[in-house]
mmCIF file of C-alpha atoms in Angstrom:
data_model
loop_
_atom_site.group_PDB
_atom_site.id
_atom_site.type_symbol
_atom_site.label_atom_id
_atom_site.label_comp_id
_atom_site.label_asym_id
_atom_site.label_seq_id
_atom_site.Cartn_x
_atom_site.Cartn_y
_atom_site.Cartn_z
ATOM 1 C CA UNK A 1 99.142 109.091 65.333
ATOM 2 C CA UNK A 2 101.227 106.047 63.799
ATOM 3 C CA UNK A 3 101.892 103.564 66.737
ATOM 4 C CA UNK A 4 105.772 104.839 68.045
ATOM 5 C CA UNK A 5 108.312 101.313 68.902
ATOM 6 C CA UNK A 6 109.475 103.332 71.443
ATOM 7 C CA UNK A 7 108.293 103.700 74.968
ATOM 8 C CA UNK A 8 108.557 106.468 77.712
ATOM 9 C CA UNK A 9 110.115 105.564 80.737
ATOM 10 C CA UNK A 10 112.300 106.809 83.512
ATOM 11 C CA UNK A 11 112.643 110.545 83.690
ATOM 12 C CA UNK A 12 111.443 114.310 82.311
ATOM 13 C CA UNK A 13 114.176 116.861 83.108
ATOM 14 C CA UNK A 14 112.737 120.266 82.284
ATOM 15 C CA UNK A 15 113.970 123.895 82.470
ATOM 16 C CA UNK A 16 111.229 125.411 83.787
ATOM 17 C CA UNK A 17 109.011 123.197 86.268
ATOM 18 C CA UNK A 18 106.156 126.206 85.676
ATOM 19 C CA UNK A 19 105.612 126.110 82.099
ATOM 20 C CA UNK A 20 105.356 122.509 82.755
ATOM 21 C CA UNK A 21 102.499 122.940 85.671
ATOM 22 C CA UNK A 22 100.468 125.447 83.801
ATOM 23 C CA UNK A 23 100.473 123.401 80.796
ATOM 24 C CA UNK A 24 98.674 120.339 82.834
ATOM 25 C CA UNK A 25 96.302 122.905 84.419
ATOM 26 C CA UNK A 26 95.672 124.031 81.278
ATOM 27 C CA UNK A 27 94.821 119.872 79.911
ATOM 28 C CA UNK A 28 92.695 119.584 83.653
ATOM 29 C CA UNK A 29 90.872 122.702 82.836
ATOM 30 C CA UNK A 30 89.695 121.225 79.758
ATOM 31 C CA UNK A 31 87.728 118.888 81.433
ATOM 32 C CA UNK A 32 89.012 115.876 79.093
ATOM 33 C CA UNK A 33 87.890 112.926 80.713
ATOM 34 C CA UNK A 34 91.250 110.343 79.903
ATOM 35 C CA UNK A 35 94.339 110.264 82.371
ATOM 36 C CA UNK A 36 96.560 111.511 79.979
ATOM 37 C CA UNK A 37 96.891 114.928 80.888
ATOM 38 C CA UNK A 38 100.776 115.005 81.407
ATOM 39 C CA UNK A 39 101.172 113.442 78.127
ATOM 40 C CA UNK A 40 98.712 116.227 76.266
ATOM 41 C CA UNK A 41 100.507 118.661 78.351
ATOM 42 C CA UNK A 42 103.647 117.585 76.648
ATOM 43 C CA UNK A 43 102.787 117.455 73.500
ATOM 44 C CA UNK A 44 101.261 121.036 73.827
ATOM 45 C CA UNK A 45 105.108 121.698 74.982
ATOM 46 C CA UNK A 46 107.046 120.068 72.133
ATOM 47 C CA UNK A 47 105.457 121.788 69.960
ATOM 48 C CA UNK A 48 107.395 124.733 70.906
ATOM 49 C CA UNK A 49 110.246 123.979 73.418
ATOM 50 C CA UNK A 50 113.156 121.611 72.378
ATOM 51 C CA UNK A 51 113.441 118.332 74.083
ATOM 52 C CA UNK A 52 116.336 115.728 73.917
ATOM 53 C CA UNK A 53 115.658 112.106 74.112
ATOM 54 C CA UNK A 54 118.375 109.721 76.222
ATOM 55 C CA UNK A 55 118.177 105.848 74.764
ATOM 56 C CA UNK A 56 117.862 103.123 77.561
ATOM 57 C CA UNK A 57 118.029 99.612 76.679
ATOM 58 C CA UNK A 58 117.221 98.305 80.089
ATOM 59 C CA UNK A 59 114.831 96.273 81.769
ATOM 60 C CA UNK A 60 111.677 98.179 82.519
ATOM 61 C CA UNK A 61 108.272 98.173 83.640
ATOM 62 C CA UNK A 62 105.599 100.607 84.496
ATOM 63 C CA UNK A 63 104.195 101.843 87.807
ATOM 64 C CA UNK A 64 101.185 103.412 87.777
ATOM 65 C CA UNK A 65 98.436 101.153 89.145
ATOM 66 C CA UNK A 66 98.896 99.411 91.709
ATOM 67 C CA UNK A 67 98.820 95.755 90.161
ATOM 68 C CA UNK A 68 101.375 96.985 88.314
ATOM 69 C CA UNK A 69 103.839 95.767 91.375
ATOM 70 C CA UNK A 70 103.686 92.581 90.579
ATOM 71 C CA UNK A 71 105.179 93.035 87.289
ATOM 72 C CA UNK A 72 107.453 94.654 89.279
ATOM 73 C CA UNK A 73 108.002 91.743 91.727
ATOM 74 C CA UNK A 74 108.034 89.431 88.786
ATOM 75 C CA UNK A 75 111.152 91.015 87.086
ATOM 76 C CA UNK A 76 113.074 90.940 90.704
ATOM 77 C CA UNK A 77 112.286 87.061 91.258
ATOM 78 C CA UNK A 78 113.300 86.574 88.135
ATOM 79 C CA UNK A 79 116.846 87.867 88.935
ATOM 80 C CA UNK A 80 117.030 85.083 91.775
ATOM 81 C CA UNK A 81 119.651 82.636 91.009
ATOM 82 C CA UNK A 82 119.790 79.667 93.068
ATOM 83 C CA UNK A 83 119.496 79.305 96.843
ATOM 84 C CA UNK A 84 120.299 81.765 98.851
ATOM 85 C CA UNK A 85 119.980 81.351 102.908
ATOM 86 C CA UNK A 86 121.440 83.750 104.797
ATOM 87 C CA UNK A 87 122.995 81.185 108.184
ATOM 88 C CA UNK A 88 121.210 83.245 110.649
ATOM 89 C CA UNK A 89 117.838 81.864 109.277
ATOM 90 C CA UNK A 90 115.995 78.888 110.734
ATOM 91 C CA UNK A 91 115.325 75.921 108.452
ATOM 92 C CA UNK A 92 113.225 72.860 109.786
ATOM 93 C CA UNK A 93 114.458 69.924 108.528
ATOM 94 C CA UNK A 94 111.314 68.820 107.690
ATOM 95 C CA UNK A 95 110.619 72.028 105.662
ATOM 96 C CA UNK A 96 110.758 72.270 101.931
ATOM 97 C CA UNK A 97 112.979 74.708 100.090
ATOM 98 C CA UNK A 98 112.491 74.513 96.083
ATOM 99 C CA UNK A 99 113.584 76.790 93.317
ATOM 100 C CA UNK A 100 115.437 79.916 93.102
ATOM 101 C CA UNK A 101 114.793 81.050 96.545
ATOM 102 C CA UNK A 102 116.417 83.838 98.703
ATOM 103 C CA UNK A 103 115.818 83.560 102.808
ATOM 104 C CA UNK A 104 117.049 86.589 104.620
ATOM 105 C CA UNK A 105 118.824 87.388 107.896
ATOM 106 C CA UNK A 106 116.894 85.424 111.226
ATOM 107 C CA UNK A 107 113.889 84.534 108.904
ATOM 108 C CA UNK A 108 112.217 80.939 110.224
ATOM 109 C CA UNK A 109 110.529 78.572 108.231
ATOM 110 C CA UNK A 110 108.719 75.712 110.194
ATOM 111 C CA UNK A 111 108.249 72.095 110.027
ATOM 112 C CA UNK A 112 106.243 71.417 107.078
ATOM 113 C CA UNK A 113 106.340 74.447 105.397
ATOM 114 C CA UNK A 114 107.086 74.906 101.731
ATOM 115 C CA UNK A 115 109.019 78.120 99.878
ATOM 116 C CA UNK A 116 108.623 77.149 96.443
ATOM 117 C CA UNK A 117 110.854 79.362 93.952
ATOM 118 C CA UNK A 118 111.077 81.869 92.684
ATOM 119 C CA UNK A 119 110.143 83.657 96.246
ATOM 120 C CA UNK A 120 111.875 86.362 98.445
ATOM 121 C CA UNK A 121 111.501 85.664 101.892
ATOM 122 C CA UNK A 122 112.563 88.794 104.341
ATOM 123 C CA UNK A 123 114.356 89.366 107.206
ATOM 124 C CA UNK A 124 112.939 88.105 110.649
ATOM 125 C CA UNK A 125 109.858 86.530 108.612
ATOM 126 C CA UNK A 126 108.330 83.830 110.310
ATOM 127 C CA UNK A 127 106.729 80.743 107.304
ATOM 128 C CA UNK A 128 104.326 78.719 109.451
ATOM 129 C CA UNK A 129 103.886 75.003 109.967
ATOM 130 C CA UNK A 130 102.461 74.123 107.061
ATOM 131 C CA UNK A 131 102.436 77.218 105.216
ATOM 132 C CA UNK A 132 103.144 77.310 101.389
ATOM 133 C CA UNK A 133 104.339 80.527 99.580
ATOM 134 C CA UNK A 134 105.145 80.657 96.176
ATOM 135 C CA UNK A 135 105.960 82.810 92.966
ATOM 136 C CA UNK A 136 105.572 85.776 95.961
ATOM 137 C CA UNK A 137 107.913 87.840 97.317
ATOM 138 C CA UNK A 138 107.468 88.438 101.470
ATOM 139 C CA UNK A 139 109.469 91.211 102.997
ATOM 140 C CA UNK A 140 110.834 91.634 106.609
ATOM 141 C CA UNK A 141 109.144 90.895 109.976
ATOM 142 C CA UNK A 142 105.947 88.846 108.371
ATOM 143 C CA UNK A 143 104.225 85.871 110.365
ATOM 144 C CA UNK A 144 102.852 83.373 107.457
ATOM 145 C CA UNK A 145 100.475 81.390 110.285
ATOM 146 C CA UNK A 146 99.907 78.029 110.320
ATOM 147 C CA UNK A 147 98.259 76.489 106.401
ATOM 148 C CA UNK A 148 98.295 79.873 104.460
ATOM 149 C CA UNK A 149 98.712 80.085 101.134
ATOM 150 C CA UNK A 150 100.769 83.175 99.482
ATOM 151 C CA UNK A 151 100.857 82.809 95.658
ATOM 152 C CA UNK A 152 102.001 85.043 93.376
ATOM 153 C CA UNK A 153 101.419 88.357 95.970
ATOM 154 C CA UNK A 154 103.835 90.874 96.939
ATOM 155 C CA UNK A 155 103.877 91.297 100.572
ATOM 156 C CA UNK A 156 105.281 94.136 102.264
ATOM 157 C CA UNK A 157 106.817 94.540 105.953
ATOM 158 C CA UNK A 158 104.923 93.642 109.564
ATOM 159 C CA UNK A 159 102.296 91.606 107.907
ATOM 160 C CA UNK A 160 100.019 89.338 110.108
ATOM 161 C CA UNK A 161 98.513 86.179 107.979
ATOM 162 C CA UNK A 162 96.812 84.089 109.927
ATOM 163 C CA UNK A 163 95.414 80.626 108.287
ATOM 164 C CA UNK A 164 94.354 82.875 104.612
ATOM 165 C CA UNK A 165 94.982 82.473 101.356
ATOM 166 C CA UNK A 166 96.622 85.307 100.051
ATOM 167 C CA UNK A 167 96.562 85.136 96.007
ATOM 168 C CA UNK A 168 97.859 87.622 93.275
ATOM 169 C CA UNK A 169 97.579 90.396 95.685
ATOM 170 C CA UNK A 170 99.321 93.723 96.568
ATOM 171 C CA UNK A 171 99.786 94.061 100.446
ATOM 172 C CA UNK A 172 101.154 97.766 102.034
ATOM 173 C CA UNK A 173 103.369 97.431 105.701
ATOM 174 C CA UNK A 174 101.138 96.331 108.515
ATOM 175 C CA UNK A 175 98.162 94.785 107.192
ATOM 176 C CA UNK A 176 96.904 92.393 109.401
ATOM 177 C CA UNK A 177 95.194 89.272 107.261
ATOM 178 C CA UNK A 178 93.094 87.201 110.024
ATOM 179 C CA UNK A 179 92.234 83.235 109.987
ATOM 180 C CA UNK A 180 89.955 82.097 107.302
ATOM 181 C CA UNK A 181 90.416 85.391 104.936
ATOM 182 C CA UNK A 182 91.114 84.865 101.345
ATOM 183 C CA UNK A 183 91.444 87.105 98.488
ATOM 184 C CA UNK A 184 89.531 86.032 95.405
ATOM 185 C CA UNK A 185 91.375 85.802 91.886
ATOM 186 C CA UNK A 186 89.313 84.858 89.374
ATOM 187 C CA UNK A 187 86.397 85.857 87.554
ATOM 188 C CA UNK A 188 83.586 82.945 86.614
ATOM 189 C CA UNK A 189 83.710 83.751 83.445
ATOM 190 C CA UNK A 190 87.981 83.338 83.193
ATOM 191 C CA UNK A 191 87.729 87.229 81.369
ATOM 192 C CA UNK A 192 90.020 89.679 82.644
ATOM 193 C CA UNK A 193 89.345 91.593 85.755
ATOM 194 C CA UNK A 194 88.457 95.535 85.826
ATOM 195 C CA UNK A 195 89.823 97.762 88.916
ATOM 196 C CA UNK A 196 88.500 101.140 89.242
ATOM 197 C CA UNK A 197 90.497 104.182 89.596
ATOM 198 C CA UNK A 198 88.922 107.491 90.636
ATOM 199 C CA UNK A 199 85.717 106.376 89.574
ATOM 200 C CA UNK A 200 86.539 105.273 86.276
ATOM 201 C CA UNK A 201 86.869 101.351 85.414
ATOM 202 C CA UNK A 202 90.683 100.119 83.850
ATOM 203 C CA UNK A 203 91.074 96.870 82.224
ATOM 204 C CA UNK A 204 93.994 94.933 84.200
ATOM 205 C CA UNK A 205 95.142 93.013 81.775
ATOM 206 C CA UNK A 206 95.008 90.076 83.914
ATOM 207 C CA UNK A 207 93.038 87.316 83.927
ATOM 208 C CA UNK A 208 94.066 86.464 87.842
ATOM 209 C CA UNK A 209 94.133 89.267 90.556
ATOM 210 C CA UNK A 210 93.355 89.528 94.292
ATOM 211 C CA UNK A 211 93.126 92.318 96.130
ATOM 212 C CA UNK A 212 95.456 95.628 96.859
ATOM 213 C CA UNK A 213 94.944 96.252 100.694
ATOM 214 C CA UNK A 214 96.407 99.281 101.986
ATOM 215 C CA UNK A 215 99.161 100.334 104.719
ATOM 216 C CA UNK A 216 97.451 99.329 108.578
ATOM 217 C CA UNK A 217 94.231 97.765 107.231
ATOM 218 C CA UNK A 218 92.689 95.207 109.342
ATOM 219 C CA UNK A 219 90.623 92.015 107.853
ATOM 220 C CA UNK A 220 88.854 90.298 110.418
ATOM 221 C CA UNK A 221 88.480 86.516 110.163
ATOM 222 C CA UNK A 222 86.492 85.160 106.982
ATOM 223 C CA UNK A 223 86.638 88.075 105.417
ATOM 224 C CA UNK A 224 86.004 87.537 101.571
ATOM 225 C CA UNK A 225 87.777 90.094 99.067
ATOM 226 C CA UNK A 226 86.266 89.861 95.123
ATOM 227 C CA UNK A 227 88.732 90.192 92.098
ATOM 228 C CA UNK A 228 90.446 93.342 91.750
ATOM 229 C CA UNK A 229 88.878 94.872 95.349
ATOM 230 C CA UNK A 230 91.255 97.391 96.865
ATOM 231 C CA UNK A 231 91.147 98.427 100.502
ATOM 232 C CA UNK A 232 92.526 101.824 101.574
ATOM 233 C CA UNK A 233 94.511 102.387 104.320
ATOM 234 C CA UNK A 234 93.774 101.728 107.803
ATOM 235 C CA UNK A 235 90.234 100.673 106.836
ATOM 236 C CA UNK A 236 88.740 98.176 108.916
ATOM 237 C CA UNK A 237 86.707 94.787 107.819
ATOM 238 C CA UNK A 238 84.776 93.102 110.117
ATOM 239 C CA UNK A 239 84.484 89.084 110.382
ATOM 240 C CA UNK A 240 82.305 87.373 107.576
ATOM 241 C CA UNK A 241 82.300 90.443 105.179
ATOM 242 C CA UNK A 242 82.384 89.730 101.621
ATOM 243 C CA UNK A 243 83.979 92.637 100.086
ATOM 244 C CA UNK A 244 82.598 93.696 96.212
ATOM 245 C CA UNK A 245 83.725 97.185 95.770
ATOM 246 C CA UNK A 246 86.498 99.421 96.987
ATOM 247 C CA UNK A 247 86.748 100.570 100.437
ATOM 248 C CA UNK A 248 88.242 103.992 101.161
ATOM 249 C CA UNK A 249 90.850 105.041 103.422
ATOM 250 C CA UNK A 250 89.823 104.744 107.033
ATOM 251 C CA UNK A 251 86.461 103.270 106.485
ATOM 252 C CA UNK A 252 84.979 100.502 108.480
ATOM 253 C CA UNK A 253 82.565 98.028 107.003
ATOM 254 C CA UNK A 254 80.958 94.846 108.238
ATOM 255 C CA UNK A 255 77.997 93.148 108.010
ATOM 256 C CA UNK A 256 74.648 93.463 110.144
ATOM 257 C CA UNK A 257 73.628 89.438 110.651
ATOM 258 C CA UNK A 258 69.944 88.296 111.979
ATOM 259 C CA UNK A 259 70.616 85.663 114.821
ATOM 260 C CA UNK A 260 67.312 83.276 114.785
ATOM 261 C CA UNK A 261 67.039 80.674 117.777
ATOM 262 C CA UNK A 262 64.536 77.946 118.112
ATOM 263 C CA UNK A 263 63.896 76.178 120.847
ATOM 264 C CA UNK A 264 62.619 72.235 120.744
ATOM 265 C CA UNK A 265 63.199 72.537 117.063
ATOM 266 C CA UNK A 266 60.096 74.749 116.601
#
């Protein structure tokens, strides 16, 4: 087919939800290994069933990986005009606020801490001494410890970040991020970094990207993530792991070290 200047977005509206699901069981049962089976489903449709197509000129962006939010995120900072400070919030006078920046209700941010714009600081968030976060946006009830780094990551509610370096990552509510962890961005090789979705490998697009750690995981200190690792929900990581692959939902991994001690240097 001739590439189309126009994109899909927003919303189907159809008449009759079960011609739509047996369509897409038929495209599943045809054991057609690409993710397009709602789109082959509606094609199979259109070819007999009338649609009607709504114009939107909007902003848009799609959602269906997860490193996709930070497109997301991106658009939103982007829409951040000035400073914005909400007078409940805590600002140390030795603290640096920069940019298009918006600090919400009873938020702190500490001596020597930076909040360079555009960033989105939440609601009862707590920026470290010495903490820098940038290009990110943190929601409500974080703790940025003391000398972490948060660039370019979107960080949801109740996360823990203790001393890290938190770069071009996704993080779900409650993660807890412990001293000394840091999420890898970039490949040796500069080339653009590969996640993997049910099995099959997808091309980000993007030459920088951390890791996507899911709702109530737990990284224990000096844990190392690789480019484009994603950590399932309430998994656990013990201290010192260096993480390479995806790590399911609920799954604990650490690492199994060999102490050696020698006496009078022998």
């Amino acid at each position: 087919h001739r590439p189309s200047n126009l994109v899909n977005i927003v919303a189907h509206i159809h008449a009759s939800a079960g011609r739509l699901f047996d369509a897409i069981r038929a495209e599943y049962a045809a054991a057609v290994t690409p993710d397009d089976h709602y789109e082959r489903a509606m094609d199979r449709l259109m070819q007999t069933q009338v649609y009607q197509v709504v114009p939107y000129q909007g902003a848009w962006n799609a959602l269906k990986y997860p490193w996709h939010v930070l497109d997301i995120m991106d658009y939103f900072l982007s829409k951040i005009q000035g400073q914005t400070i909400a007078k409940s919030a805590f600002i140390a006078p030795t603290a640096s606020i920069l940019g298009n920046v918006f600090i919400g209700e009873n938020a702190k941010v500490f001596p020597g801490a930076a909040v360079v714009g555009p960033a989105y600081i939440g609601s009862g968030t707590i920026v470290g001494n010495n903490s820098l976060v940038r290009a990110s946006m943190v929601l409500d009830k974080c703790e940025v410890g003391f000398t972490t780094e948060i660039a370019r990551s979107y960080v949801a509610d109740h996360c823990g970040m203790h001393a890290c370096r938190v770069l071009d990552s996704v993080f779900a509510p409650h993660v807890n991020f412990s001293a000394g962890c840091t999420t890898a961005n970039l490949r040796i090789d500069k080339g653009t970094i590969a996640g993997k979705v049910k099995g099959q490998k997808i091309d980000t697009g993007r030459t920088k990207l951390g890791a996507i750690i899911g709702e109530n995981a737990f990284l224990g200190v000096d844990v190392m993530t690789m480019p484009g690792v994603k950590i399932g929900e309430g998994a656990q990581v013990g201290p010192g792991t260096h993480v390479h692959q995806d790590i399911h939902n609920r799954q604990r991994v650490y690492v199994k070290q060999e102490i050696v001690v020698l006496d009078d240097g022998r």
